[in-house]
Amino acid sequence: MKFFIDTANLKQIKEAQDLGVLDGVTTNPSLMAKEGITGRDNILQHYKDICAIVTGDVSAEVISTEFSEMVKEGEALAALHEQIVVKVPMIKDGIKAIKYFSDKGIRTNCTLVFSSGQALLAAKAGATYVSPFIGRLDDISSDGLNLIAEIRHIYDNYAFQTEILAASVRHTMHVIDCAKIGADVMTGPLSSIEGLLKHPLTDSGLAKFLADYKKGNN
Ligand code: G3P
C-alpha cells in the first residue's frame, strides 16, 4: 500500500518524507489556497518545490473544465517534472482528457470520484489513479469505505491497472480500513499516518524497559 500525504504544506511534506514511508503527495486548489499559494507562476514553482522534497508521485490539478484547455494545462504540468501526475476532475471533458493523456503516456489521477460507475469510466479511459473521496461521502451519511470495496471488486473482475487512491482520508482508522479492503494508495493528512504509530502498551512497555535498564546500569 502506498502512502501519499494530502497537503501543500512543505514542512509537513518534509516531515512525512523524513519518516521514510512516504510514496507521494496529492494537492488540490483548496490545499494550495490554504498555504497562501496563489497565481499560476507561484503554483507551478510550488509543485517544483514539492518534487524536490519527495521521491514519489506528485498530483497537480488542472483548473480548466474544457477538453482543449485541460490538455494544454495538463501537458504544461507534466512537463514541469517527471514526478508530476496530472489530476483531472471526473467530468465528461475530464474523461476525454484522461484518455488523451493516457494515449500520450502522461500519468493521470481522476479526482472527485463518488461512485463506482465513475471509477469504472476512469479506468476505461486509462487513468493511472482514481480518487474516491471517502471522507466527503461519510460527511453526507454515505459509506465511503463501501465505495472503495465496490471499486476494488470491479477492478479485480477485469484486472484494470488503474490504482485505487483512497482520498479524503481523515483519520487513522480510514487508513487501516482502506488497507483491509485493498486500496492501492491512501492520501491523508500527516496525523492519519502518525496515528498508526500509537499504542498505549507500546508507550508503557518502552517506559518499563528503559526504567529496568536504568536500574540494572546504575
Ligand atoms: O485531495 C482531495 C481530498 O483528499 C480532499 O480531502 O478532506 O478536503 O475531503 P477533504
Coordinates of C-alpha atoms and ligand atoms in Angstrom, one line a residue:
M1 CA 0.0 0.0 0.0
K2 CA 1.3 3.4 -1.0
F3 CA 1.1 6.3 1.5
F4 CA 0.6 9.8 0.0
I5 CA 0.3 13.0 2.0
D6 CA -2.7 15.2 1.1
T7 CA -1.3 18.7 1.7
A8 CA 0.6 21.6 0.0
N9 CA 2.4 22.4 3.3
L10 CA 6.1 21.9 2.6
K11 CA 7.0 21.5 6.3
Q12 CA 4.5 18.6 6.7
I13 CA 5.6 17.1 3.4
K14 CA 9.2 17.1 4.6
E15 CA 8.3 15.6 8.0
A16 CA 6.4 12.8 6.3
Q17 CA 9.3 12.2 3.8
D18 CA 11.8 12.1 6.7
L19 CA 9.8 9.3 8.3
G20 CA 10.8 7.2 5.3
V21 CA 7.4 5.8 4.4
L22 CA 6.1 8.4 2.0
D23 CA 5.3 7.4 -1.5
G24 CA 3.9 10.7 -2.9
V25 CA 1.9 13.9 -2.5
T26 CA -1.6 14.9 -3.5
T27 CA -2.6 18.6 -3.7
N28 CA -5.7 20.4 -4.9
P29 CA -6.6 24.1 -5.4
S30 CA -8.1 24.3 -1.9
L31 CA -4.9 22.9 -0.3
M32 CA -2.8 25.4 -2.3
A33 CA -5.0 28.3 -1.3
K34 CA -4.8 27.2 2.4
E35 CA -1.0 27.6 2.2
G36 CA -1.4 31.1 0.6
I37 CA 0.0 29.9 -2.8
T38 CA -1.8 31.9 -5.5
G39 CA -1.1 32.9 -9.1
R40 CA 0.0 30.5 -11.8
D41 CA 3.7 31.0 -11.5
N42 CA 3.8 30.6 -7.8
I43 CA 1.6 27.5 -8.0
L44 CA 3.9 25.9 -10.7
Q45 CA 7.0 26.8 -8.6
H46 CA 5.3 25.2 -5.5
Y47 CA 4.9 21.9 -7.5
K48 CA 8.6 22.0 -8.3
D49 CA 9.4 22.7 -4.6
I50 CA 7.3 19.6 -3.6
C51 CA 9.0 17.4 -6.2
A52 CA 12.4 18.5 -4.8
I53 CA 11.4 17.2 -1.3
V54 CA 9.8 13.8 -2.2
T55 CA 10.9 11.0 -4.5
G56 CA 7.4 9.8 -5.4
D57 CA 4.4 10.9 -7.5
V58 CA 3.0 14.5 -7.0
S59 CA -0.5 15.1 -8.2
A60 CA -1.0 18.6 -9.7
E61 CA -4.6 19.5 -10.6
V62 CA -5.9 21.2 -13.7
I63 CA -8.2 24.2 -13.3
S64 CA -9.8 24.1 -16.8
T65 CA -13.0 22.2 -17.4
E66 CA -12.9 22.2 -21.2
F67 CA -11.0 19.5 -23.1
S68 CA -8.5 21.5 -25.2
E69 CA -7.7 23.8 -22.2
M70 CA -7.3 20.8 -19.9
V71 CA -4.9 19.2 -22.4
K72 CA -2.8 22.4 -22.7
E73 CA -2.7 22.8 -18.9
G74 CA -2.0 19.1 -18.2
E75 CA 0.8 19.0 -20.7
A76 CA 2.4 22.0 -19.1
L77 CA 2.1 20.5 -15.6
A78 CA 3.5 17.1 -16.8
A79 CA 6.5 19.0 -18.4
L80 CA 7.4 20.6 -15.0
H81 CA 8.8 17.4 -13.5
E82 CA 8.8 13.6 -14.2
Q83 CA 7.1 13.0 -10.8
I84 CA 4.0 15.1 -11.8
V85 CA 0.8 13.2 -12.2
V86 CA -2.0 15.3 -13.8
K87 CA -5.1 15.5 -11.7
V88 CA -8.3 15.7 -13.7
P89 CA -11.8 16.1 -12.5
M90 CA -14.5 13.4 -13.2
I91 CA -16.4 15.3 -15.8
K92 CA -17.1 14.5 -19.5
D93 CA -14.2 16.6 -20.8
G94 CA -12.1 15.2 -18.0
I95 CA -12.6 11.6 -19.2
K96 CA -11.7 12.7 -22.8
A97 CA -8.6 14.4 -21.4
I98 CA -7.6 11.3 -19.3
K99 CA -7.9 9.2 -22.5
Y100 CA -5.8 11.7 -24.4
F101 CA -3.1 11.8 -21.7
S102 CA -3.1 8.0 -21.3
D103 CA -2.5 7.6 -25.1
K104 CA 0.4 10.1 -24.8
G105 CA 2.0 8.3 -21.8
I106 CA 1.1 11.2 -19.4
R107 CA 0.0 9.8 -16.0
T108 CA -3.3 11.0 -14.5
N109 CA -5.3 11.0 -11.3
C110 CA -9.0 11.2 -11.8
T111 CA -10.4 13.2 -8.9
L112 CA -13.7 14.0 -7.3
V113 CA -15.0 10.4 -7.7
F114 CA -18.0 9.5 -5.6
S115 CA -19.5 6.4 -7.3
S116 CA -18.3 3.0 -8.7
G117 CA -19.7 3.9 -12.1
Q118 CA -17.4 7.0 -12.2
A119 CA -14.5 4.8 -11.2
L120 CA -15.2 2.3 -13.9
L121 CA -15.2 5.1 -16.5
A122 CA -11.9 6.5 -15.2
A123 CA -10.3 3.0 -15.6
K124 CA -11.7 2.6 -19.1
A125 CA -10.2 5.9 -20.0
G126 CA -6.8 4.7 -18.7
A127 CA -6.4 6.8 -15.5
T128 CA -3.3 5.9 -13.6
Y129 CA -5.1 6.6 -10.3
V130 CA -8.7 7.0 -9.4
S131 CA -9.5 9.1 -6.3
P132 CA -12.7 8.2 -4.4
F133 CA -13.3 10.8 -1.7
I134 CA -14.3 8.7 1.3
G135 CA -14.4 11.4 4.0
R136 CA -16.8 13.5 2.0
L137 CA -19.1 10.6 1.5
D138 CA -19.0 9.9 5.2
D139 CA -19.8 13.6 5.8
I140 CA -23.2 13.1 4.0
S141 CA -24.0 9.8 5.8
S142 CA -23.0 7.7 2.8
D143 CA -20.4 4.9 3.2
G144 CA -17.0 5.9 1.8
L145 CA -15.3 2.6 2.6
N146 CA -18.1 0.7 0.9
L147 CA -17.2 2.6 -2.3
I148 CA -13.6 1.5 -2.0
A149 CA -14.7 -2.1 -1.6
E150 CA -17.0 -1.8 -4.7
I151 CA -14.3 -0.3 -6.9
R152 CA -11.8 -3.0 -5.7
H153 CA -14.3 -5.7 -6.7
I154 CA -14.9 -4.1 -10.2
Y155 CA -11.3 -3.5 -10.9
D156 CA -10.3 -7.0 -9.9
N157 CA -13.0 -8.5 -12.1
Y158 CA -11.3 -7.1 -15.1
A159 CA -7.7 -6.7 -13.9
F160 CA -7.8 -3.0 -14.5
Q161 CA -4.4 -1.4 -13.9
T162 CA -5.8 1.9 -12.5
E163 CA -4.7 2.2 -8.9
I164 CA -7.4 2.9 -6.2
L165 CA -6.2 6.0 -4.4
A166 CA -8.4 6.4 -1.3
A167 CA -8.7 10.2 -0.9
S168 CA -10.3 12.5 1.6
V169 CA -8.9 10.2 4.3
R170 CA -9.5 12.0 7.6
H171 CA -8.0 9.7 10.3
T172 CA -6.0 6.6 11.1
M173 CA -9.0 4.2 11.1
H174 CA -9.7 5.2 7.5
V175 CA -6.1 4.2 6.6
I176 CA -6.4 0.8 8.3
D177 CA -9.9 0.1 6.8
C178 CA -8.6 1.0 3.3
A179 CA -5.6 -1.4 3.8
K180 CA -8.0 -4.2 4.8
I181 CA -10.1 -3.6 1.7
G182 CA -7.1 -3.5 -0.5
A183 CA -6.9 0.2 -1.7
D184 CA -3.6 0.6 -3.6
V185 CA -2.9 4.0 -2.1
M186 CA -4.3 6.3 0.6
T187 CA -3.8 10.0 0.8
G188 CA -4.4 11.8 4.1
P189 CA -3.1 14.4 6.5
L190 CA 0.2 13.8 8.4
S191 CA -1.9 13.0 11.5
S192 CA -3.5 10.0 9.8
I193 CA -0.1 8.5 9.1
E194 CA 1.4 9.3 12.5
G195 CA -1.7 7.9 14.2
L196 CA -0.5 4.5 13.1
L197 CA 2.4 4.8 15.5
K198 CA 0.3 5.0 18.6
H199 CA -0.5 2.3 21.1
P200 CA -0.6 2.8 24.9
L201 CA 1.0 -0.6 25.5
T202 CA 4.0 0.5 23.4
D203 CA 4.4 3.6 25.5
S204 CA 4.1 1.8 28.8
G205 CA 6.2 -1.2 27.6
L206 CA 9.0 1.1 26.5
A207 CA 8.9 3.1 29.7
K208 CA 9.3 -0.1 31.7
F209 CA 12.2 -1.4 29.5
L210 CA 14.0 1.9 30.0
A211 CA 13.4 2.0 33.7
D212 CA 14.6 -1.6 34.1
Y213 CA 17.7 -0.8 32.1
K214 CA 18.4 2.2 34.3
K215 CA 18.0 0.1 37.5
G216 CA 20.5 -2.5 36.2
N217 CA 23.0 0.0 35.0
N218 CA 23.2 2.4 37.9
Ligands
G3P1 O1 -7.2 15.8 -2.3 C1 -8.5 15.5 -2.3 C2 -9.1 15.1 -1.0 O2 -8.2 14.3 -0.3 C3 -9.8 16.1 -0.2 O3 -10.0 15.8 1.2 O4 -10.6 16.3 3.5 O5 -11.0 18.0 1.7 O6 -12.4 16.0 1.8 P1 -11.1 16.6 2.1

